[in-house]
Amino acid sequence: MFSKLFGGKKPENPEESEVSESPAEAIAPQAAPDPEPEKLGFFSRMKQAVTRTRESLSSRLEGVLALTRTVDESALEDLESALLTSDLGLPTTTAILEQLRDHARRKDIAGGEELRVLLKQQIRLILEAPRKPVVEPAAPPKVIFLVGVNGTGKTTTSGKLASWFRAEVKSVLLCAADTFRAAAIEQLEVWASRSGVDMIKTKQGGDPAAVLYDAVAAAKARGINVLLVDTAGRLHTKSGLMDELEKMRRTAKRLIPDAPHEVLLVMDATTGQNGLQQARLFTEASGVTGIVLTKLDGTAKGGIAVAIARELNLPVRFVGVGEKIGDLLEFEPGAFVDSLLG
């Protein structure tokens, strides 16, 4: 039946791809997401999200930024210690301090307030360096893979992203391609309902590439703007799972030559530097184009966003700032730096 409707050859194990809804069924207009109380302004929400990091950083920066005299080497060493405790990491912190020392050699840093301004400039430049305009496909759907290890909030992020795109007046379809955990399929169903979007799924243990094939075909048939694909949590050391992800990439390209258009790596901000090496190796293996940093509100290690930008040369695209469906913000370097350093 599938080939009669859409043409083409399905991936291996087609019997595992019995989706729960027909890709060809009539589609009613997508309902609006669940209403929530009026949100704080963007800057206020970002400031609230980095409260723990800002308080931790402020307690260590207080003496340095209170300087009224010329900033000396001792003050810069104190600054270095403060940045390291906020999880910017040694390479990124060293690069920032080198720029500040170079400035001090050419022209004295008059005091703490000028040091704050220069520090904000350096961090913002690092965050903006890997950012590029997000290229939209010539024709819908835009296919976005969400990848990462278990426990980072990948499935939850898929649902929140569906709501975010809905707020951008775009139609969305979710694909439950994490077939290794029954709980992942059930969890995504809950988020699909909350965000008012449809979902394509298969049974636990089914072929992820096959359900992805159905989802891409359904998105094309329905004229869906965005297809969000929740993939199985995996480590770079798990070759079988990484091979499965590559198979999914090939499957998407079979129907849409440029797909996937984005591959977003979901990272848990609370892991800080411990997650950075894992992310580096994961990025090399799966063609990641951007980062979603979850649980930013629950950590004093928010400086990891800066380390990601510099050391992985990847833009932070979104940040998770809470557990509600609307608690996902598109990342904006200026607001982040202002929220962090005032």
mmCIF file of C-alpha atoms in Angstrom:
data_model
loop_
_atom_site.group_PDB
_atom_site.id
_atom_site.type_symbol
_atom_site.label_atom_id
_atom_site.label_comp_id
_atom_site.label_asym_id
_atom_site.label_seq_id
_atom_site.Cartn_x
_atom_site.Cartn_y
_atom_site.Cartn_z
ATOM 1 C CA MET A 1 0.000 0.000 0.000
ATOM 2 C CA PHE A 2 2.773 2.413 0.884
ATOM 3 C CA SER A 3 4.515 2.179 -2.455
ATOM 4 C CA LYS A 4 1.193 2.692 -4.239
ATOM 5 C CA LEU A 5 0.613 5.876 -2.303
ATOM 6 C CA PHE A 6 4.063 7.392 -2.381
ATOM 7 C CA GLY A 7 6.308 5.391 -4.667
ATOM 8 C CA GLY A 8 9.885 4.384 -3.909
ATOM 9 C CA LYS A 9 11.362 1.531 -1.924
ATOM 10 C CA LYS A 10 11.110 1.360 1.848
ATOM 11 C CA PRO A 11 14.125 0.508 3.977
ATOM 12 C CA GLU A 12 14.950 -2.928 5.282
ATOM 13 C CA ASN A 13 12.488 -4.688 7.615
ATOM 14 C CA PRO A 14 9.336 -2.969 6.350
ATOM 15 C CA GLU A 15 7.209 -5.131 8.640
ATOM 16 C CA GLU A 16 8.645 -3.181 11.581
ATOM 17 C CA SER A 17 7.336 0.103 10.249
ATOM 18 C CA GLU A 18 3.625 -0.214 10.892
ATOM 19 C CA VAL A 19 2.920 3.372 11.790
ATOM 20 C CA SER A 20 0.061 4.230 14.083
ATOM 21 C CA GLU A 21 -1.595 6.581 11.631
ATOM 22 C CA SER A 22 -1.893 6.533 7.884
ATOM 23 C CA PRO A 23 0.328 9.069 6.105
ATOM 24 C CA ALA A 24 -2.451 9.581 3.564
ATOM 25 C CA GLU A 25 -5.291 10.305 5.974
ATOM 26 C CA ALA A 26 -7.112 13.632 5.823
ATOM 27 C CA ILE A 27 -5.474 16.175 8.098
ATOM 28 C CA ALA A 28 -7.431 18.600 10.216
ATOM 29 C CA PRO A 29 -5.869 21.973 11.012
ATOM 30 C CA GLN A 30 -3.402 21.632 13.884
ATOM 31 C CA ALA A 31 -4.815 22.895 17.147
ATOM 32 C CA ALA A 32 -3.002 25.576 19.068
ATOM 33 C CA PRO A 33 -0.617 24.400 21.820
ATOM 34 C CA ASP A 34 -1.842 24.298 25.390
ATOM 35 C CA PRO A 35 -2.264 27.846 26.668
ATOM 36 C CA GLU A 36 0.117 28.947 29.409
ATOM 37 C CA PRO A 37 0.329 32.015 31.641
ATOM 38 C CA GLU A 38 1.784 35.115 30.055
ATOM 39 C CA LYS A 39 5.516 34.724 29.678
ATOM 40 C CA LEU A 40 8.206 37.029 30.975
ATOM 41 C CA GLY A 41 10.084 39.028 28.368
ATOM 42 C CA PHE A 42 12.907 37.236 26.555
ATOM 43 C CA PHE A 43 15.689 39.048 28.410
ATOM 44 C CA SER A 44 14.028 38.485 31.775
ATOM 45 C CA ARG A 45 13.675 34.778 31.083
ATOM 46 C CA MET A 46 17.285 34.461 29.984
ATOM 47 C CA LYS A 47 18.440 36.382 33.048
ATOM 48 C CA GLN A 48 16.383 34.093 35.251
ATOM 49 C CA ALA A 49 17.815 31.017 33.520
ATOM 50 C CA VAL A 50 21.445 31.950 34.202
ATOM 51 C CA THR A 51 20.820 33.052 37.798
ATOM 52 C CA ARG A 52 22.956 30.303 39.330
ATOM 53 C CA THR A 53 25.840 30.899 36.941
ATOM 54 C CA ARG A 54 25.627 34.668 37.365
ATOM 55 C CA GLU A 55 25.578 34.435 41.171
ATOM 56 C CA SER A 56 28.513 32.029 41.193
ATOM 57 C CA LEU A 57 30.474 34.210 38.778
ATOM 58 C CA SER A 58 29.580 37.457 40.556
ATOM 59 C CA SER A 59 30.793 36.194 43.923
ATOM 60 C CA ARG A 60 34.206 35.556 42.400
ATOM 61 C CA LEU A 61 34.310 38.629 40.151
ATOM 62 C CA GLU A 62 33.188 41.095 42.784
ATOM 63 C CA GLY A 63 36.685 42.109 43.867
ATOM 64 C CA VAL A 64 38.033 42.305 40.323
ATOM 65 C CA LEU A 65 35.208 44.386 38.868
ATOM 66 C CA ALA A 66 35.164 46.708 41.884
ATOM 67 C CA LEU A 67 38.605 47.993 40.949
ATOM 68 C CA THR A 68 38.957 51.737 40.468
ATOM 69 C CA ARG A 69 42.630 51.505 39.558
ATOM 70 C CA THR A 70 44.371 50.098 36.510
ATOM 71 C CA VAL A 71 43.814 46.379 36.075
ATOM 72 C CA ASP A 72 47.041 44.482 36.761
ATOM 73 C CA GLU A 73 48.230 40.888 36.304
ATOM 74 C CA SER A 74 46.953 39.893 39.735
ATOM 75 C CA ALA A 75 43.430 41.030 38.815
ATOM 76 C CA LEU A 76 43.568 39.092 35.550
ATOM 77 C CA GLU A 77 44.609 35.955 37.437
ATOM 78 C CA ASP A 78 41.599 36.386 39.718
ATOM 79 C CA LEU A 79 39.413 36.786 36.621
ATOM 80 C CA GLU A 80 40.880 33.595 35.175
ATOM 81 C CA SER A 81 39.930 31.660 38.299
ATOM 82 C CA ALA A 82 36.381 33.035 38.196
ATOM 83 C CA LEU A 83 35.877 32.049 34.552
ATOM 84 C CA LEU A 84 37.180 28.540 35.138
ATOM 85 C CA THR A 85 34.711 27.947 37.959
ATOM 86 C CA SER A 86 31.853 28.870 35.595
ATOM 87 C CA ASP A 87 32.966 26.081 33.242
ATOM 88 C CA LEU A 88 34.303 28.118 30.350
ATOM 89 C CA GLY A 89 37.138 25.612 30.372
ATOM 90 C CA LEU A 90 40.880 26.183 30.232
ATOM 91 C CA PRO A 91 41.329 26.662 26.447
ATOM 92 C CA THR A 92 38.493 29.212 26.193
ATOM 93 C CA THR A 93 39.493 31.030 29.381
ATOM 94 C CA THR A 94 43.112 31.187 28.213
ATOM 95 C CA ALA A 95 42.051 32.649 24.847
ATOM 96 C CA ILE A 96 39.970 35.353 26.579
ATOM 97 C CA LEU A 97 42.794 36.258 28.966
ATOM 98 C CA GLU A 98 45.283 36.489 26.091
ATOM 99 C CA GLN A 99 43.043 39.032 24.364
ATOM 100 C CA LEU A 100 42.654 41.046 27.571
ATOM 101 C CA ARG A 101 46.412 40.996 28.243
ATOM 102 C CA ASP A 102 47.078 42.078 24.673
ATOM 103 C CA HIS A 103 44.677 44.992 25.149
ATOM 104 C CA ALA A 104 46.354 45.895 28.443
ATOM 105 C CA ARG A 105 49.771 45.955 26.760
ATOM 106 C CA ARG A 106 48.540 48.349 24.093
ATOM 107 C CA LYS A 107 46.348 50.446 26.337
ATOM 108 C CA ASP A 108 45.814 50.204 30.080
ATOM 109 C CA ILE A 109 42.505 48.776 31.299
ATOM 110 C CA ALA A 110 41.397 51.664 33.489
ATOM 111 C CA GLY A 111 39.386 49.713 36.051
ATOM 112 C CA GLY A 112 36.781 47.091 36.744
ATOM 113 C CA GLU A 113 34.028 48.633 34.629
ATOM 114 C CA GLU A 114 36.201 48.759 31.518
ATOM 115 C CA LEU A 115 37.287 45.193 32.230
ATOM 116 C CA ARG A 116 33.615 44.146 32.356
ATOM 117 C CA VAL A 117 32.951 45.775 28.990
ATOM 118 C CA LEU A 118 35.983 44.115 27.390
ATOM 119 C CA LEU A 119 35.098 40.735 28.904
ATOM 120 C CA LYS A 120 31.552 40.949 27.558
ATOM 121 C CA GLN A 121 32.889 41.856 24.116
ATOM 122 C CA GLN A 122 35.237 38.857 24.081
ATOM 123 C CA ILE A 123 32.569 36.370 25.177
ATOM 124 C CA ARG A 124 30.043 37.708 22.698
ATOM 125 C CA LEU A 125 32.548 37.461 19.839
ATOM 126 C CA ILE A 126 33.197 33.815 20.738
ATOM 127 C CA LEU A 127 29.477 33.016 20.833
ATOM 128 C CA GLU A 128 28.766 34.760 17.532
ATOM 129 C CA ALA A 129 31.734 33.347 15.598
ATOM 130 C CA PRO A 130 30.158 29.977 14.630
ATOM 131 C CA ARG A 131 26.689 31.392 13.968
ATOM 132 C CA LYS A 132 25.430 31.360 10.403
ATOM 133 C CA PRO A 133 22.027 32.117 8.897
ATOM 134 C CA VAL A 134 19.782 29.070 9.135
ATOM 135 C CA VAL A 135 19.213 27.969 5.553
ATOM 136 C CA GLU A 136 15.662 26.924 4.765
ATOM 137 C CA PRO A 137 14.996 24.189 2.167
ATOM 138 C CA ALA A 138 13.659 25.212 -1.228
ATOM 139 C CA ALA A 139 10.491 23.230 -0.514
ATOM 140 C CA PRO A 140 9.048 21.757 2.678
ATOM 141 C CA PRO A 141 9.482 19.814 4.788
ATOM 142 C CA LYS A 142 12.538 20.921 6.693
ATOM 143 C CA VAL A 143 13.945 17.794 8.341
ATOM 144 C CA ILE A 144 15.627 18.205 11.733
ATOM 145 C CA PHE A 145 17.301 15.333 13.577
ATOM 146 C CA LEU A 146 17.692 15.562 17.351
ATOM 147 C CA VAL A 147 20.615 13.464 18.537
ATOM 148 C CA GLY A 148 22.465 12.906 21.797
ATOM 149 C CA VAL A 149 22.916 10.517 24.681
ATOM 150 C CA ASN A 150 20.130 9.319 26.942
ATOM 151 C CA GLY A 151 19.245 11.615 29.807
ATOM 152 C CA THR A 152 19.963 14.957 28.143
ATOM 153 C CA GLY A 153 16.280 15.774 27.562
ATOM 154 C CA LYS A 154 16.217 14.943 23.855
ATOM 155 C CA THR A 155 12.634 13.668 23.664
ATOM 156 C CA THR A 156 11.358 16.532 25.818
ATOM 157 C CA THR A 157 13.234 18.980 23.605
ATOM 158 C CA SER A 158 11.577 17.479 20.514
ATOM 159 C CA GLY A 159 8.174 18.321 21.985
ATOM 160 C CA LYS A 160 9.224 21.810 23.049
ATOM 161 C CA LEU A 161 10.666 22.502 19.606
ATOM 162 C CA ALA A 162 7.357 21.438 18.062
ATOM 163 C CA SER A 163 5.619 24.076 20.169
ATOM 164 C CA TRP A 164 8.283 26.670 19.310
ATOM 165 C CA PHE A 165 7.826 26.130 15.579
ATOM 166 C CA ARG A 166 4.054 26.214 15.991
ATOM 167 C CA ALA A 167 4.446 29.651 17.565
ATOM 168 C CA GLU A 168 6.359 30.603 14.407
ATOM 169 C CA VAL A 169 3.175 29.688 12.468
ATOM 170 C CA LYS A 170 4.658 26.549 10.959
ATOM 171 C CA SER A 171 3.050 23.135 10.698
ATOM 172 C CA VAL A 172 4.991 20.386 12.446
ATOM 173 C CA LEU A 173 5.143 16.599 12.395
ATOM 174 C CA LEU A 174 7.004 14.542 15.008
ATOM 175 C CA CYS A 175 8.755 11.268 14.196
ATOM 176 C CA ALA A 176 9.348 8.816 17.065
ATOM 177 C CA ALA A 177 12.539 7.216 15.749
ATOM 178 C CA ASP A 178 13.774 6.237 19.212
ATOM 179 C CA THR A 179 12.400 2.729 18.950
ATOM 180 C CA PHE A 180 14.803 1.268 21.497
ATOM 181 C CA ARG A 181 12.851 2.618 24.483
ATOM 182 C CA ALA A 182 9.081 2.182 24.723
ATOM 183 C CA ALA A 183 9.067 5.039 27.222
ATOM 184 C CA ALA A 184 10.511 7.390 24.594
ATOM 185 C CA ILE A 185 7.603 6.719 22.213
ATOM 186 C CA GLU A 186 5.047 7.203 24.987
ATOM 187 C CA GLN A 187 6.757 10.365 26.217
ATOM 188 C CA LEU A 188 6.826 11.861 22.731
ATOM 189 C CA GLU A 189 3.122 11.088 22.318
ATOM 190 C CA VAL A 190 2.402 13.184 25.407
ATOM 191 C CA TRP A 191 4.443 16.094 24.044
ATOM 192 C CA ALA A 192 2.802 15.778 20.613
ATOM 193 C CA SER A 193 -0.601 16.091 22.257
ATOM 194 C CA ARG A 194 0.477 19.068 24.366
ATOM 195 C CA SER A 195 1.959 20.916 21.397
ATOM 196 C CA GLY A 196 -0.985 20.092 19.129
ATOM 197 C CA VAL A 197 0.912 18.204 16.431
ATOM 198 C CA ASP A 198 0.677 14.761 14.840
ATOM 199 C CA MET A 199 3.247 12.029 15.324
ATOM 200 C CA ILE A 200 4.395 9.051 13.278
ATOM 201 C CA LYS A 201 5.503 6.050 15.335
ATOM 202 C CA THR A 202 6.114 2.330 15.191
ATOM 203 C CA LYS A 203 6.330 -0.422 17.794
ATOM 204 C CA GLN A 204 9.212 -0.706 20.218
ATOM 205 C CA GLY A 205 12.147 -2.438 18.558
ATOM 206 C CA GLY A 206 10.963 -1.436 15.080
ATOM 207 C CA ASP A 207 13.287 -0.193 12.360
ATOM 208 C CA PRO A 208 14.003 3.533 12.989
ATOM 209 C CA ALA A 209 14.872 4.101 9.315
ATOM 210 C CA ALA A 210 11.553 2.609 8.225
ATOM 211 C CA VAL A 211 9.466 4.825 10.511
ATOM 212 C CA LEU A 212 11.546 7.806 9.364
ATOM 213 C CA TYR A 213 10.750 6.901 5.752
ATOM 214 C CA ASP A 214 7.039 6.925 6.576
ATOM 215 C CA ALA A 215 7.368 10.233 8.423
ATOM 216 C CA VAL A 216 9.230 11.979 5.586
ATOM 217 C CA ALA A 217 6.720 10.705 3.043
ATOM 218 C CA ALA A 218 3.823 11.791 5.256
ATOM 219 C CA ALA A 219 5.331 15.240 5.771
ATOM 220 C CA LYS A 220 5.740 15.683 2.021
ATOM 221 C CA ALA A 221 2.200 14.491 1.298
ATOM 222 C CA ARG A 222 0.698 16.807 3.915
ATOM 223 C CA GLY A 223 2.760 19.865 3.038
ATOM 224 C CA ILE A 224 4.257 19.961 6.562
ATOM 225 C CA ASN A 225 6.789 22.730 7.162
ATOM 226 C CA VAL A 226 8.982 21.014 9.776
ATOM 227 C CA LEU A 227 9.630 17.331 10.528
ATOM 228 C CA LEU A 228 11.292 16.794 13.925
ATOM 229 C CA VAL A 229 12.967 13.413 14.316
ATOM 230 C CA ASP A 230 13.626 12.131 17.845
ATOM 231 C CA THR A 231 16.457 9.607 17.495
ATOM 232 C CA ALA A 232 17.648 6.997 19.985
ATOM 233 C CA GLY A 233 20.080 8.087 22.672
ATOM 234 C CA ARG A 234 23.506 6.847 21.801
ATOM 235 C CA LEU A 235 27.187 7.184 22.615
ATOM 236 C CA HIS A 236 29.903 7.673 20.036
ATOM 237 C CA THR A 237 31.360 4.362 21.285
ATOM 238 C CA LYS A 238 28.215 2.435 20.324
ATOM 239 C CA SER A 239 29.044 1.670 16.693
ATOM 240 C CA GLY A 240 25.748 -0.115 16.038
ATOM 241 C CA LEU A 241 23.686 2.881 17.057
ATOM 242 C CA MET A 242 25.925 5.272 15.139
ATOM 243 C CA ASP A 243 25.541 3.067 12.052
ATOM 244 C CA GLU A 244 21.773 3.219 12.569
ATOM 245 C CA LEU A 245 21.927 7.006 12.599
ATOM 246 C CA GLU A 246 23.879 6.995 9.337
ATOM 247 C CA LYS A 247 21.257 4.672 7.845
ATOM 248 C CA MET A 248 18.591 7.187 8.848
ATOM 249 C CA ARG A 249 20.513 9.978 7.134
ATOM 250 C CA ARG A 250 20.605 7.956 3.925
ATOM 251 C CA THR A 251 16.893 7.217 4.231
ATOM 252 C CA ALA A 252 16.027 10.907 4.571
ATOM 253 C CA LYS A 253 18.181 11.794 1.563
ATOM 254 C CA ARG A 254 16.401 9.171 -0.519
ATOM 255 C CA LEU A 255 13.227 11.259 -0.377
ATOM 256 C CA ILE A 256 14.730 14.728 0.155
ATOM 257 C CA PRO A 257 18.258 15.126 -1.279
ATOM 258 C CA ASP A 258 19.377 17.816 1.206
ATOM 259 C CA ALA A 259 17.925 16.174 4.310
ATOM 260 C CA PRO A 260 18.521 16.313 7.173
ATOM 261 C CA HIS A 261 18.714 20.091 6.987
ATOM 262 C CA GLU A 262 19.750 20.418 10.627
ATOM 263 C CA VAL A 263 21.219 17.975 13.144
ATOM 264 C CA LEU A 264 20.855 19.345 16.661
ATOM 265 C CA LEU A 265 22.901 17.791 19.445
ATOM 266 C CA VAL A 266 21.045 17.981 22.752
ATOM 267 C CA MET A 267 23.455 18.568 25.658
ATOM 268 C CA ASP A 268 22.785 18.737 29.386
ATOM 269 C CA ALA A 269 24.291 21.987 30.718
ATOM 270 C CA THR A 270 24.682 20.506 34.190
ATOM 271 C CA THR A 271 27.383 18.124 32.941
ATOM 272 C CA GLY A 272 29.609 21.080 32.047
ATOM 273 C CA GLN A 273 33.107 20.199 30.868
ATOM 274 C CA ASN A 274 32.444 16.511 31.515
ATOM 275 C CA GLY A 275 30.041 16.474 28.566
ATOM 276 C CA LEU A 276 32.246 18.487 26.221
ATOM 277 C CA GLN A 277 34.604 15.707 25.143
ATOM 278 C CA GLN A 278 31.649 13.406 24.585
ATOM 279 C CA ALA A 279 29.996 16.114 22.499
ATOM 280 C CA ARG A 280 33.186 16.641 20.501
ATOM 281 C CA LEU A 281 33.418 12.995 19.505
ATOM 282 C CA PHE A 282 29.676 12.786 18.892
ATOM 283 C CA THR A 283 29.844 15.810 16.617
ATOM 284 C CA GLU A 284 32.567 14.249 14.498
ATOM 285 C CA ALA A 285 30.471 11.129 14.012
ATOM 286 C CA SER A 286 27.050 12.557 13.226
ATOM 287 C CA GLY A 287 27.414 15.844 11.315
ATOM 288 C CA VAL A 288 25.987 18.067 14.037
ATOM 289 C CA THR A 289 25.060 21.588 12.894
ATOM 290 C CA GLY A 290 24.006 23.142 16.215
ATOM 291 C CA ILE A 291 23.513 22.628 19.943
ATOM 292 C CA VAL A 292 20.456 22.610 22.165
ATOM 293 C CA LEU A 293 21.641 23.239 25.726
ATOM 294 C CA THR A 294 19.114 21.894 28.221
ATOM 295 C CA LYS A 295 18.731 22.478 31.980
ATOM 296 C CA LEU A 296 20.519 25.825 31.815
ATOM 297 C CA ASP A 297 18.407 27.031 34.727
ATOM 298 C CA GLY A 298 19.625 24.227 36.979
ATOM 299 C CA THR A 299 23.377 24.814 36.899
ATOM 300 C CA ALA A 300 26.138 27.245 37.822
ATOM 301 C CA LYS A 301 28.073 25.932 34.808
ATOM 302 C CA GLY A 302 26.391 28.099 32.169
ATOM 303 C CA GLY A 303 29.788 29.102 30.848
ATOM 304 C CA ILE A 304 29.785 25.802 28.979
ATOM 305 C CA ALA A 305 27.837 27.628 26.238
ATOM 306 C CA VAL A 306 30.961 29.695 25.549
ATOM 307 C CA ALA A 307 33.219 26.644 25.544
ATOM 308 C CA ILE A 308 30.904 24.873 23.088
ATOM 309 C CA ALA A 309 31.022 27.776 20.644
ATOM 310 C CA ARG A 310 34.798 28.054 20.719
ATOM 311 C CA GLU A 311 35.938 24.457 21.106
ATOM 312 C CA LEU A 312 33.321 22.731 18.950
ATOM 313 C CA ASN A 313 32.873 25.659 16.544
ATOM 314 C CA LEU A 314 29.129 25.100 16.753
ATOM 315 C CA PRO A 315 26.370 27.602 17.458
ATOM 316 C CA VAL A 316 24.123 27.175 20.457
ATOM 317 C CA ARG A 317 20.715 27.267 18.741
ATOM 318 C CA PHE A 318 18.336 26.837 21.678
ATOM 319 C CA VAL A 319 18.499 26.676 25.464
ATOM 320 C CA GLY A 320 16.146 24.887 27.842
ATOM 321 C CA VAL A 321 15.223 27.098 30.794
ATOM 322 C CA GLY A 322 12.568 25.061 32.589
ATOM 323 C CA GLU A 323 10.200 22.112 32.391
ATOM 324 C CA LYS A 324 7.152 23.722 30.762
ATOM 325 C CA ILE A 325 6.369 23.440 27.088
ATOM 326 C CA GLY A 326 7.292 27.078 26.468
ATOM 327 C CA ASP A 327 10.588 26.848 28.353
ATOM 328 C CA LEU A 328 12.767 26.677 25.265
ATOM 329 C CA LEU A 329 14.416 29.866 24.037
ATOM 330 C CA GLU A 330 16.204 30.552 20.800
ATOM 331 C CA PHE A 331 19.727 31.428 21.888
ATOM 332 C CA GLU A 332 20.804 35.057 21.486
ATOM 333 C CA PRO A 333 24.455 35.820 22.392
ATOM 334 C CA GLY A 334 23.881 39.425 23.378
ATOM 335 C CA ALA A 335 21.063 38.606 25.793
ATOM 336 C CA PHE A 336 23.062 35.724 27.247
ATOM 337 C CA VAL A 337 26.150 37.878 27.911
ATOM 338 C CA ASP A 338 24.106 40.769 29.324
ATOM 339 C CA SER A 339 22.223 38.357 31.587
ATOM 340 C CA LEU A 340 25.479 36.821 32.773
ATOM 341 C CA LEU A 341 27.603 39.928 33.334
ATOM 342 C CA GLY A 342 25.143 42.830 33.494
#
